[in-house]
Backbone as ProteinMPNN parsed JSONL, in Angstrom:
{"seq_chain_A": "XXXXXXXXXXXXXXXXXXXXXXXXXXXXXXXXXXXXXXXXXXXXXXXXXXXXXXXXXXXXXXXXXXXXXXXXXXXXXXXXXXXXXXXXXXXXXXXXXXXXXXXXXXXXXXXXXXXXXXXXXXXXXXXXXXXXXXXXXXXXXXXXXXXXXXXXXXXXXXXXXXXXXXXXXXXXXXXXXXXXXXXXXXXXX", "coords_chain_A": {"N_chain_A": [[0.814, -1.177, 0.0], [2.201, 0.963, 0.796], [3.769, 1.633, -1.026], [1.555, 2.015, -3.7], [0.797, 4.34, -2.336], [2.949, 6.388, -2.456], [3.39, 6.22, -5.398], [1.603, 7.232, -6.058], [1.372, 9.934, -5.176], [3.44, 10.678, -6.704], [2.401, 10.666, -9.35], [1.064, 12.659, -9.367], [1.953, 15.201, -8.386], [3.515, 15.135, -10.876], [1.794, 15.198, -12.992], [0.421, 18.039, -12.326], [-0.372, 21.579, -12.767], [-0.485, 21.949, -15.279], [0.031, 24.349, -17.06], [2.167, 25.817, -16.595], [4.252, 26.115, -18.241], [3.6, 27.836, -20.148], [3.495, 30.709, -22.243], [3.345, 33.943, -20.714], [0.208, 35.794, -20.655], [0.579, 38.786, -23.148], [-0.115, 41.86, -23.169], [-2.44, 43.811, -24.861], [-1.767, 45.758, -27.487], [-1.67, 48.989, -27.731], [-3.977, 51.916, -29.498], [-1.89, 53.93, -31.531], [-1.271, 57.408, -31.133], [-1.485, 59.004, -33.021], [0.41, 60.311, -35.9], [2.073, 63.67, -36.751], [3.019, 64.59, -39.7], [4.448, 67.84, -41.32], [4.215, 69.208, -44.783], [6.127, 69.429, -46.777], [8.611, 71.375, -48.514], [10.889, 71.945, -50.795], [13.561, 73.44, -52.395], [15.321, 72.881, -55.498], [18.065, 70.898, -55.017], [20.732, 69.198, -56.362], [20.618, 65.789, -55.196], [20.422, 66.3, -52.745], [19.449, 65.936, -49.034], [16.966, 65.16, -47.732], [14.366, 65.937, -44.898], [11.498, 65.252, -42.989], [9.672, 67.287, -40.935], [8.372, 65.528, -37.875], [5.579, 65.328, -36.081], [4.49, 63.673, -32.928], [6.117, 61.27, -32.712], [6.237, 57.727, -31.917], [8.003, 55.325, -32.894], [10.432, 53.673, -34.914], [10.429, 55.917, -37.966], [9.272, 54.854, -41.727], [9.413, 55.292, -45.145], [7.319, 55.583, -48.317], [6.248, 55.75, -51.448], [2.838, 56.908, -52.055], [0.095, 55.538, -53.721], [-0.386, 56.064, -57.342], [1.409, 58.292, -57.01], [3.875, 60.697, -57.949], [7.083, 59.172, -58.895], [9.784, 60.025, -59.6], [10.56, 62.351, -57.713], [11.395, 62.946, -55.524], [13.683, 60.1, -54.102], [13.853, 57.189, -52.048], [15.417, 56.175, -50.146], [17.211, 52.487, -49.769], [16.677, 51.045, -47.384], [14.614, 52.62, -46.704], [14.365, 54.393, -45.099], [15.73, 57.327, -45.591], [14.847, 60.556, -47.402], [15.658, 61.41, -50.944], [16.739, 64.225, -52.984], [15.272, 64.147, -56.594], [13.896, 65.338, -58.503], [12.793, 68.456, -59.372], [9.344, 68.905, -58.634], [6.242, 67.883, -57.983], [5.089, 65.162, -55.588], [3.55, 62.887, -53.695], [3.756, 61.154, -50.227], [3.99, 58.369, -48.034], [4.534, 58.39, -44.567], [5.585, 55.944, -42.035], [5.144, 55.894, -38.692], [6.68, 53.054, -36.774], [5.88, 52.928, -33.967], [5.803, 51.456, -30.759], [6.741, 48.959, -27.848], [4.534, 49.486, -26.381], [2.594, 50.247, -28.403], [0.879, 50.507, -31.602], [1.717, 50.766, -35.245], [1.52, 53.497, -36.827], [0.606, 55.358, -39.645], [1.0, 58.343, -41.859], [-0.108, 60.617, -44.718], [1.399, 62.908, -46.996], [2.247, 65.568, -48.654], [5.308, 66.243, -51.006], [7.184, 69.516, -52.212], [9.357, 70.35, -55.074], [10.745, 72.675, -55.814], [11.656, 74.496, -58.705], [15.409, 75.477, -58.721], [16.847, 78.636, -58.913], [18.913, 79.915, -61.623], [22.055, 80.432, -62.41], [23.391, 83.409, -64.907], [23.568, 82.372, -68.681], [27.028, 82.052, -69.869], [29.093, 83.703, -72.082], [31.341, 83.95, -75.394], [31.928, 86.22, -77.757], [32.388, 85.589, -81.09], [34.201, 86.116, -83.071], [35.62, 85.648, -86.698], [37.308, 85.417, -89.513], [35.819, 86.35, -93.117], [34.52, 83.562, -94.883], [32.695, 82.322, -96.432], [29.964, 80.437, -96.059], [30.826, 78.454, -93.585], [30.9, 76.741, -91.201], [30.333, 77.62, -88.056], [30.339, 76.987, -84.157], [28.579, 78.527, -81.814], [30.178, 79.22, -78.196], [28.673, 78.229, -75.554], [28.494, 78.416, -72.044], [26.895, 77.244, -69.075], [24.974, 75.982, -69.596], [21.515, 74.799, -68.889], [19.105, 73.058, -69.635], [17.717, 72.625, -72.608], [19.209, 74.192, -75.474], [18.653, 77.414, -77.3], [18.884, 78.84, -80.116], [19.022, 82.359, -81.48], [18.413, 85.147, -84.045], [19.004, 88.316, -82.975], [16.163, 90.558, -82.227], [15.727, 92.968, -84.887], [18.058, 92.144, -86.751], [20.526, 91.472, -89.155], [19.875, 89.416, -91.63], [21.548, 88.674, -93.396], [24.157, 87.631, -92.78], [24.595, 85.598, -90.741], [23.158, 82.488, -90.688], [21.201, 79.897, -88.582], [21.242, 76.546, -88.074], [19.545, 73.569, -87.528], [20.763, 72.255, -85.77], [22.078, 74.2, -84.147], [24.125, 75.358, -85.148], [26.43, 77.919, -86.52], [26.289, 79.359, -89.892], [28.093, 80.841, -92.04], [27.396, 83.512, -94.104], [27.7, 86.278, -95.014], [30.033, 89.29, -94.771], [29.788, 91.173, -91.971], [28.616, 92.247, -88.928], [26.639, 90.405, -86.138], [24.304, 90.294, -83.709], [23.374, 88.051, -81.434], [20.594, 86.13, -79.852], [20.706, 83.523, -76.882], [18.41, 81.273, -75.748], [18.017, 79.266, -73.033], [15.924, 76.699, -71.555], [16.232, 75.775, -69.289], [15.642, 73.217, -68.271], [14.566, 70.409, -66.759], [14.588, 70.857, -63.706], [15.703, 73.68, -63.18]], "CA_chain_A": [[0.0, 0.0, 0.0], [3.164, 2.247, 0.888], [4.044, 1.758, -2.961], [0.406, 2.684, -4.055], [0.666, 6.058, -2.482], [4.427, 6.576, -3.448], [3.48, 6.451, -6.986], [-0.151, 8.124, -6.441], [2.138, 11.126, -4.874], [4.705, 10.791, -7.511], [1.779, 10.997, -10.632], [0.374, 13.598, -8.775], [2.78, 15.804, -8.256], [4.11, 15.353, -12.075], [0.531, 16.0, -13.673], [-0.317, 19.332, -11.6], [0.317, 22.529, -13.211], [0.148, 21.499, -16.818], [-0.182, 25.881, -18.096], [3.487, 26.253, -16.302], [4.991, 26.002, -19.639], [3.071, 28.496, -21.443], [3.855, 32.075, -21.771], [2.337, 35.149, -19.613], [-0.526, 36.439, -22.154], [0.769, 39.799, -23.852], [-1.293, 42.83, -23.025], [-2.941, 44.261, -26.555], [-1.201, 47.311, -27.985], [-3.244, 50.465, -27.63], [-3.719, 52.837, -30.67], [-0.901, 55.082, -31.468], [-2.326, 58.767, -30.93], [-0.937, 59.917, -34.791], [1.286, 61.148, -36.195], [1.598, 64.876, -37.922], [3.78, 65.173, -40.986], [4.567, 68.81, -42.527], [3.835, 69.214, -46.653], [7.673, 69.858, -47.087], [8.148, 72.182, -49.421], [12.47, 72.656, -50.596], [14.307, 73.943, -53.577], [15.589, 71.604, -56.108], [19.344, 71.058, -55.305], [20.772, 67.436, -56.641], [21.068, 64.552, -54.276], [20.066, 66.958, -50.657], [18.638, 65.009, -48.429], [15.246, 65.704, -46.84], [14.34, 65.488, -43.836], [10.18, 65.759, -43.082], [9.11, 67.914, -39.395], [7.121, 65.137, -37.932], [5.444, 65.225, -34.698], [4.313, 62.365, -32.066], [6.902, 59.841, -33.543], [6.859, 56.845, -30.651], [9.411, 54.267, -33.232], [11.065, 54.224, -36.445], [9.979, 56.15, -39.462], [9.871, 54.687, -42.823], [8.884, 56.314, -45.951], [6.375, 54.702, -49.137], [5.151, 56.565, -51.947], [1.489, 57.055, -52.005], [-0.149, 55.083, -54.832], [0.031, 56.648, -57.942], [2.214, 59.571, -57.345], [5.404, 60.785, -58.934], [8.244, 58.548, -58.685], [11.206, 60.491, -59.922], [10.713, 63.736, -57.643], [12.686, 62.256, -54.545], [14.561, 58.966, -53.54], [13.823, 56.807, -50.758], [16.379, 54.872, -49.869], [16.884, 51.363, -49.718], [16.069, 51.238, -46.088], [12.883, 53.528, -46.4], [14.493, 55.846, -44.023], [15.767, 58.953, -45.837], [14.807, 60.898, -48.561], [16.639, 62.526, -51.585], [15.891, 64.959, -54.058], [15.587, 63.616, -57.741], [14.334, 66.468, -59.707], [11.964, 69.082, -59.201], [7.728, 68.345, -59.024], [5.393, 66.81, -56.387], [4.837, 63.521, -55.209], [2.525, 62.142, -51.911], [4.275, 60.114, -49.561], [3.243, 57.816, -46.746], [5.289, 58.072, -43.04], [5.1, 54.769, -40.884], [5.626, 55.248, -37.094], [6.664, 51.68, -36.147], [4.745, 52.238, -32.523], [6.593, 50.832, -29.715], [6.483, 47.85, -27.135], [3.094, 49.477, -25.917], [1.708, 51.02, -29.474], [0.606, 49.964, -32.894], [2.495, 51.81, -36.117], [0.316, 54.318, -37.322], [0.701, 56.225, -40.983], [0.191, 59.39, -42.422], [0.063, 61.039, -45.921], [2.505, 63.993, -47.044], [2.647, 65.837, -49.906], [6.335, 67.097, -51.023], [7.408, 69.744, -53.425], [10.502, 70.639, -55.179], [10.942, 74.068, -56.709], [12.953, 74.782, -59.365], [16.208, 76.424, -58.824], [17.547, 79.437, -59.739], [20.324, 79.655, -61.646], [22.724, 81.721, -62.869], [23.544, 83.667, -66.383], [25.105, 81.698, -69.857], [28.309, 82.634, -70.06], [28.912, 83.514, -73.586], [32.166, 85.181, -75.815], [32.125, 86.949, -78.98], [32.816, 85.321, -82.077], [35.411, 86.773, -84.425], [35.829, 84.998, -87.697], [37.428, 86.302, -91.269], [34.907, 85.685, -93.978], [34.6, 82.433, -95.27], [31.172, 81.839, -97.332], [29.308, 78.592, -95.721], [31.845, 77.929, -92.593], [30.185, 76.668, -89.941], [30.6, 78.004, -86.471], [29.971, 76.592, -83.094], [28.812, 79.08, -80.346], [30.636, 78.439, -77.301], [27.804, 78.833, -74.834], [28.524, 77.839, -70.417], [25.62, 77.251, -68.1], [23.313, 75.656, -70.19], [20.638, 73.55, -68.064], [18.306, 72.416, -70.238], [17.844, 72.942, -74.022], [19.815, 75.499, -75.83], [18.264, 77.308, -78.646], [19.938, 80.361, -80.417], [18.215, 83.212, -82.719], [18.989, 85.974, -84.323], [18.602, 88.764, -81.783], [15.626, 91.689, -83.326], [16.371, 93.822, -85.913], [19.306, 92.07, -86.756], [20.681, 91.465, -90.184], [19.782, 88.091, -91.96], [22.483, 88.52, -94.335], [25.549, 87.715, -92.089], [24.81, 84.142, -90.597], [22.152, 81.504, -90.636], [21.353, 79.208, -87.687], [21.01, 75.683, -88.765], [18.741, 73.025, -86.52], [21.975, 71.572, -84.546], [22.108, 75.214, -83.489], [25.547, 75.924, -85.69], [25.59, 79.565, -87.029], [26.167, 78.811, -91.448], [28.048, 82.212, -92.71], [26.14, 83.702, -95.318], [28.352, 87.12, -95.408], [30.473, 89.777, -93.801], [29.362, 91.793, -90.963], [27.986, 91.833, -87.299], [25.16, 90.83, -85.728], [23.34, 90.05, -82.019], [22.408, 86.94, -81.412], [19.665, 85.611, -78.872], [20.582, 82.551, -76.716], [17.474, 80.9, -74.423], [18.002, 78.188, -72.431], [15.187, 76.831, -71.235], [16.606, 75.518, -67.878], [15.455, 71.833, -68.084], [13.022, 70.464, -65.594], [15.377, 71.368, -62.548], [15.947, 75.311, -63.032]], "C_chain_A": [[0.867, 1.254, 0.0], [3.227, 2.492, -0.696], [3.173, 2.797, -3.761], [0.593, 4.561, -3.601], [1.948, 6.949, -2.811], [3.871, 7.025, -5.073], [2.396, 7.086, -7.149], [0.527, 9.448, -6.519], [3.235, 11.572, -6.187], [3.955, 11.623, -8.92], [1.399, 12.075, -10.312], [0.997, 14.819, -8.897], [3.831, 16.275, -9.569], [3.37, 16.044, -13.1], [0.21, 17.37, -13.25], [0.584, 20.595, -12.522], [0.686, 22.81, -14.407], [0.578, 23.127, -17.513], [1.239, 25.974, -17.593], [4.259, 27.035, -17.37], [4.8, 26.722, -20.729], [3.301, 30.232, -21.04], [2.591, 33.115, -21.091], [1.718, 35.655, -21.278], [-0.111, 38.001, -21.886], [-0.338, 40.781, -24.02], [-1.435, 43.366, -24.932], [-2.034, 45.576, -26.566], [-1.694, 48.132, -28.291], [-2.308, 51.329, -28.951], [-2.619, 53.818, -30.645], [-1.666, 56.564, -31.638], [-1.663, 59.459, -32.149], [-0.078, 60.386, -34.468], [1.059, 62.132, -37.226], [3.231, 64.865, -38.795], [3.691, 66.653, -41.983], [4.821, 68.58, -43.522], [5.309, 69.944, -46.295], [7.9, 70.455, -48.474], [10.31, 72.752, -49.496], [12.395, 73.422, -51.907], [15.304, 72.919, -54.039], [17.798, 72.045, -55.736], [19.751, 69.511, -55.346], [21.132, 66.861, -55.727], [20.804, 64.877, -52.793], [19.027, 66.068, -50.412], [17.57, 65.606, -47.687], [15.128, 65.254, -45.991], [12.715, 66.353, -43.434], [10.278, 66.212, -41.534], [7.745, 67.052, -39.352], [7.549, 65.051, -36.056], [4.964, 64.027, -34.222], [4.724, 60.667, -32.378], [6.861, 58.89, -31.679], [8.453, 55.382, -31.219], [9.7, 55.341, -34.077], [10.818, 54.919, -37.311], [11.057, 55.201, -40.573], [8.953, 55.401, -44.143], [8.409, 55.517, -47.132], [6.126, 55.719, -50.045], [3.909, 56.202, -52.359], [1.4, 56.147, -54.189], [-0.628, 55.865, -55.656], [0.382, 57.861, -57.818], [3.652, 59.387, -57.879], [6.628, 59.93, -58.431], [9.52, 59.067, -59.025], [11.303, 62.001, -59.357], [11.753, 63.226, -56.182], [12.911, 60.862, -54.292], [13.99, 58.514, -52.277], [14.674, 55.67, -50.764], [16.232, 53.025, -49.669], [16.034, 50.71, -48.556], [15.173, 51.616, -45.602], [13.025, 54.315, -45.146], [14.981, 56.83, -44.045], [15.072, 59.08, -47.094], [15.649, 61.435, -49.562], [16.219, 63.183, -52.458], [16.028, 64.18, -55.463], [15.48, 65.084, -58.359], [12.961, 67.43, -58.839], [10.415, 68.812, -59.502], [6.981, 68.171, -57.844], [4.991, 66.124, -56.655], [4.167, 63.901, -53.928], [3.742, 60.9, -51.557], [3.96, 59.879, -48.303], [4.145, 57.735, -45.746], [4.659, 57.202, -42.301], [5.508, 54.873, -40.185], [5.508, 53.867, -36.845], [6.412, 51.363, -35.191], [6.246, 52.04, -32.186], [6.147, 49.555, -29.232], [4.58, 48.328, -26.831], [2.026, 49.657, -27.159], [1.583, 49.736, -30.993], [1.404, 51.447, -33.88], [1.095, 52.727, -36.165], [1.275, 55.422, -38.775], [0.526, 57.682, -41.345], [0.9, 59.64, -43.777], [0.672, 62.291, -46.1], [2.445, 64.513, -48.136], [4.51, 66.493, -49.799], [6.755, 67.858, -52.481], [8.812, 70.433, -53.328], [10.551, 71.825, -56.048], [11.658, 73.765, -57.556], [13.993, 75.512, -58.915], [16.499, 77.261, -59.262], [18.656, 79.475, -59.865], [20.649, 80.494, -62.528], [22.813, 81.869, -64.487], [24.065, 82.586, -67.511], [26.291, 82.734, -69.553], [28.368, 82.43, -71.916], [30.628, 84.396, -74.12], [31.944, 85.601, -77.42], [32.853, 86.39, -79.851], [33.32, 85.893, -82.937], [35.819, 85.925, -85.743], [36.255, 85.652, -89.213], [36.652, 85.252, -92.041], [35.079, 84.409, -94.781], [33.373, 81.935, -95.914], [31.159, 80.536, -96.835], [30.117, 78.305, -94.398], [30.788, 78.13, -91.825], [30.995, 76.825, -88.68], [29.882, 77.25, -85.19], [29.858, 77.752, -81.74], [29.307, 78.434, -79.23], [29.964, 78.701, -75.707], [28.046, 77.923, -73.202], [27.518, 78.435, -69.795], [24.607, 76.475, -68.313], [22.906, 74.35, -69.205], [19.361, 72.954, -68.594], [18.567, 72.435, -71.779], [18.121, 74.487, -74.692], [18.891, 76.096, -76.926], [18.536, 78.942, -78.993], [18.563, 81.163, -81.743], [18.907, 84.304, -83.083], [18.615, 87.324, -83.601], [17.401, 90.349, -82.622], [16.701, 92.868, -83.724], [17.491, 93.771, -86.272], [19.601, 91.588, -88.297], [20.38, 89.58, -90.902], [20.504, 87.561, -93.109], [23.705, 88.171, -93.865], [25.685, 85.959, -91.625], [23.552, 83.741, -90.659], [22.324, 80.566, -89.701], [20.535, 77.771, -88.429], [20.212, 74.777, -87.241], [20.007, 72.34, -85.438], [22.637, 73.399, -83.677], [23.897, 75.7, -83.835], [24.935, 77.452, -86.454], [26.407, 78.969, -88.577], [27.055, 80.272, -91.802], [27.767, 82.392, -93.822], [27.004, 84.868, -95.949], [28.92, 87.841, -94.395], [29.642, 90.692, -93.255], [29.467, 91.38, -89.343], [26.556, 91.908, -86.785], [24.845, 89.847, -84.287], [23.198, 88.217, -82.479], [21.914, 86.583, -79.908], [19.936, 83.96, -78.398], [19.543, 82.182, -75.79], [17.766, 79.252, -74.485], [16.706, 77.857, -71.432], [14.998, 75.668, -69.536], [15.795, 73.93, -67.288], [14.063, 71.516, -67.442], [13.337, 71.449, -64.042], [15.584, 73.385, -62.221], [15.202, 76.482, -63.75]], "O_chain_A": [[0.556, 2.314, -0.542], [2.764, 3.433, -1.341], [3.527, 3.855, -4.281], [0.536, 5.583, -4.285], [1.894, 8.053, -3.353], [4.053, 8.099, -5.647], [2.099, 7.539, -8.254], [0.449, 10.129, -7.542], [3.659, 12.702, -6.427], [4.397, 12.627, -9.479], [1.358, 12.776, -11.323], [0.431, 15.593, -9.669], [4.623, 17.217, -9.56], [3.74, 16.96, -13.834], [-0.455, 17.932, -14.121], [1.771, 20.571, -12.848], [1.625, 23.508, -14.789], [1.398, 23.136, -18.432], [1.831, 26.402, -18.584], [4.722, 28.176, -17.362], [5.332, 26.615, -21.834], [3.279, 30.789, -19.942], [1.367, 32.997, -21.04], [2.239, 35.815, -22.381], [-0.317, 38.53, -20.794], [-1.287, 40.639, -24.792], [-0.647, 43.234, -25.868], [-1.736, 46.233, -25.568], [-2.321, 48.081, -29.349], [-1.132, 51.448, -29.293], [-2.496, 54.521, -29.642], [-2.671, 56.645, -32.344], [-1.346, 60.641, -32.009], [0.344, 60.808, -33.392], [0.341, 61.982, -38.215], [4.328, 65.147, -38.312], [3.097, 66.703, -43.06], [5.692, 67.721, -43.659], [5.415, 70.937, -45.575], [7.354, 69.976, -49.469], [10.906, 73.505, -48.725], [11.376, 73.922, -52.384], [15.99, 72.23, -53.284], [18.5, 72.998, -56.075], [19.262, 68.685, -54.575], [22.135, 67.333, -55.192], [20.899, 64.089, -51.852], [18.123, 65.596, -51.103], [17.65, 66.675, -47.082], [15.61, 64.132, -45.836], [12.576, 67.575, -43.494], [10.985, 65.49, -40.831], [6.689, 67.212, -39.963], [8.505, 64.906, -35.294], [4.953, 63.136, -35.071], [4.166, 59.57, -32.343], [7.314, 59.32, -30.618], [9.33, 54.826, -30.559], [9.575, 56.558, -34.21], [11.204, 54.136, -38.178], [12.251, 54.905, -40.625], [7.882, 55.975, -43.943], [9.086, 54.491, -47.19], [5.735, 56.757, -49.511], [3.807, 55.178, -53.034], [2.094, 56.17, -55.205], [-1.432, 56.643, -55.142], [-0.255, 58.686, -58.473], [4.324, 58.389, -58.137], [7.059, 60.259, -57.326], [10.46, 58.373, -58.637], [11.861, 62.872, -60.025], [12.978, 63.331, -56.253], [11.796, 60.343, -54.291], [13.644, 59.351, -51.443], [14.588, 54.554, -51.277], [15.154, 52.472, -49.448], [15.009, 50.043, -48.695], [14.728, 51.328, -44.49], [12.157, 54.755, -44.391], [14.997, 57.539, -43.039], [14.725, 58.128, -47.794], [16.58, 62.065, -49.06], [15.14, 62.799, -52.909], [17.036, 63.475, -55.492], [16.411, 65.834, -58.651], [12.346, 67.015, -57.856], [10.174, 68.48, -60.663], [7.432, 68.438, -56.73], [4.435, 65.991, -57.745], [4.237, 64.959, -53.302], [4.344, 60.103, -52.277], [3.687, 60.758, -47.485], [4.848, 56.75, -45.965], [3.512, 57.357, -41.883], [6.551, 54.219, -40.146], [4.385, 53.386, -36.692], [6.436, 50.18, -34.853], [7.306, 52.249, -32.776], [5.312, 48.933, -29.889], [3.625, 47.586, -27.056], [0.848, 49.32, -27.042], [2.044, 48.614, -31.205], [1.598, 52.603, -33.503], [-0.008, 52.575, -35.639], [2.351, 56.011, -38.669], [-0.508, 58.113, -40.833], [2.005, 59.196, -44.089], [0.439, 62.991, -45.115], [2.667, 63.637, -48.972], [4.941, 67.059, -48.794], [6.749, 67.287, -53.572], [9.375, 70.898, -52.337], [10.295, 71.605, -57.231], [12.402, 72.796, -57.403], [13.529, 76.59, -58.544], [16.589, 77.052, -60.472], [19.502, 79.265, -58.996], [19.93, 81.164, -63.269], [22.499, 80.977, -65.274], [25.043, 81.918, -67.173], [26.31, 83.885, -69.117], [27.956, 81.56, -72.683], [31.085, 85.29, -73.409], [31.777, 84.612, -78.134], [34.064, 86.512, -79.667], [32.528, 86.254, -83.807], [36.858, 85.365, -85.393], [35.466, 86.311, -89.891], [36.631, 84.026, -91.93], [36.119, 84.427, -95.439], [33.229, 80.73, -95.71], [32.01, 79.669, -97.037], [29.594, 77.218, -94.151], [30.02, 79.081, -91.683], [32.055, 76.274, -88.384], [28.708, 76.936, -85.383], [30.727, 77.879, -80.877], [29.05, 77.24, -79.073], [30.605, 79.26, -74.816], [27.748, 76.729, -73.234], [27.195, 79.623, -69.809], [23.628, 76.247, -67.602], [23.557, 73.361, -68.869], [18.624, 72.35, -67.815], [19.727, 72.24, -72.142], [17.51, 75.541, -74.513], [18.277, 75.236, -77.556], [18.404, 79.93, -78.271], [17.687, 80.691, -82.467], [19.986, 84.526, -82.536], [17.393, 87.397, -83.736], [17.908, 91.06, -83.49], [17.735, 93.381, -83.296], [18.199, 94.777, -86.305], [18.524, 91.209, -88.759], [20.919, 88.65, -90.302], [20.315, 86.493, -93.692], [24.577, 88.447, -94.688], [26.58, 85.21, -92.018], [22.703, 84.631, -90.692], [23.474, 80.13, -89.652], [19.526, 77.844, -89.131], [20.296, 75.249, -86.107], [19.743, 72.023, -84.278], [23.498, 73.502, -82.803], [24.679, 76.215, -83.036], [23.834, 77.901, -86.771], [27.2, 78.051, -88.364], [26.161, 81.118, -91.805], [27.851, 81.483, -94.647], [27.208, 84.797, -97.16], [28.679, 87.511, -93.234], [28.718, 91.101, -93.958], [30.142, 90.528, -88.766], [25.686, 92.776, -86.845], [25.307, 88.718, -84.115], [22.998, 87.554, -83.497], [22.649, 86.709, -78.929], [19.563, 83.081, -79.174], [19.675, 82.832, -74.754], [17.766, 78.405, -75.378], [16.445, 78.683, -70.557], [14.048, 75.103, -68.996], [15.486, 73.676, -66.124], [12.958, 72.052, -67.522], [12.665, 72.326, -63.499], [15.565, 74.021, -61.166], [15.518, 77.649, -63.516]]}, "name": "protein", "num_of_chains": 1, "seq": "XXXXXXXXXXXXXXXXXXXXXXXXXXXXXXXXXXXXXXXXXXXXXXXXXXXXXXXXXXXXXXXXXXXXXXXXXXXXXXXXXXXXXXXXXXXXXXXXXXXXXXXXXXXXXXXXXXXXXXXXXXXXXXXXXXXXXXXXXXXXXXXXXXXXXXXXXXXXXXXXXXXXXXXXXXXXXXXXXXXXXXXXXXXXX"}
């Protein structure tokens, strides 16, 4: 009978307590109270990095762009945690607070825009050439940021050169005369 309660005590004592083994239940994660993201608003300069003014961050930010907006106005890194400028425009983009131990992430929507730059004069010099009927010339024009395109500047003689579509000047005869360069400063400026 000693035996009997030996081994009653023994099963007893092995069975009891089966939840031991299981973890403490994990309180729920209360709403994150938002987050505010300022409409960021720079000036286009290549490759600057952005950085959005956001308030009631509790984690990480990472950064998304909004479905269908512009994809080539800034960069988000591989990581989805900076930005960079690409070119000048606006795009929407989504900020994810990753919450904490107590919170849930929470999102918000952003617009960002990129100005154009301003930018400085062509640089240009004065062509001097002895007459040569038909010789093509190459203005030698610095600054240009988008597409060049040359004219003859008003009231200027149309007997002296001719501008051909690759934007070479053609000489036609002797003299002097103005010419008009516009650059029309790309997307960026």
């Amino acid at each position: 009978m000693r035996y009997y309660l030996l081994l009653f005590t023994l099963l007893l004592t092995a069975c009891s307590g089966g939840d031991s083994d299981s973890p403490a239940p994990q309180p729920e994660k209360q709403a994150h109270p938002g987050i505010q993201v300022q409409q960021l608003v720079q000036t286009y300069a290549p490759d600057q990095r952005l950085t959005p003014a956001i308030t009631g961050k509790l984690g990480s930010i990472s950064y998304q762009l909004a479905n269908g907006a512009a994809a080539d106005v800034v960069k988000i890194s591989a990581d989805k945690q900076y930005l960079t400028i690409l070119n000048a425009g606006t795009t929407e983009l989504i900020a994810t607070d990753s919450g904490n131990s107590q919170t849930k992430s929470a999102s918000q929507r952003f617009s960002v825009s990129i100005d154009k730059a301003p930018r400085s004069p062509l640089l240009t010099n004065d062509i001097s050439q002895g007459y040569v009927a038909g010789a093509k010339l190459s203005p030698n024009i610095g600054g240009v940021k988008g597409t060049l395109s040359l004219s003859l500047a008003e009231h200027q003689s149309t007997e002296v050169v001719s501008i051909d579509a690759q934007g070479k000047l053609i000489v036609i005869g002797s003299g002097s005369v103005n010419l008009l360069a516009k650059d029309d400063g790309g997307r960026n400026y």
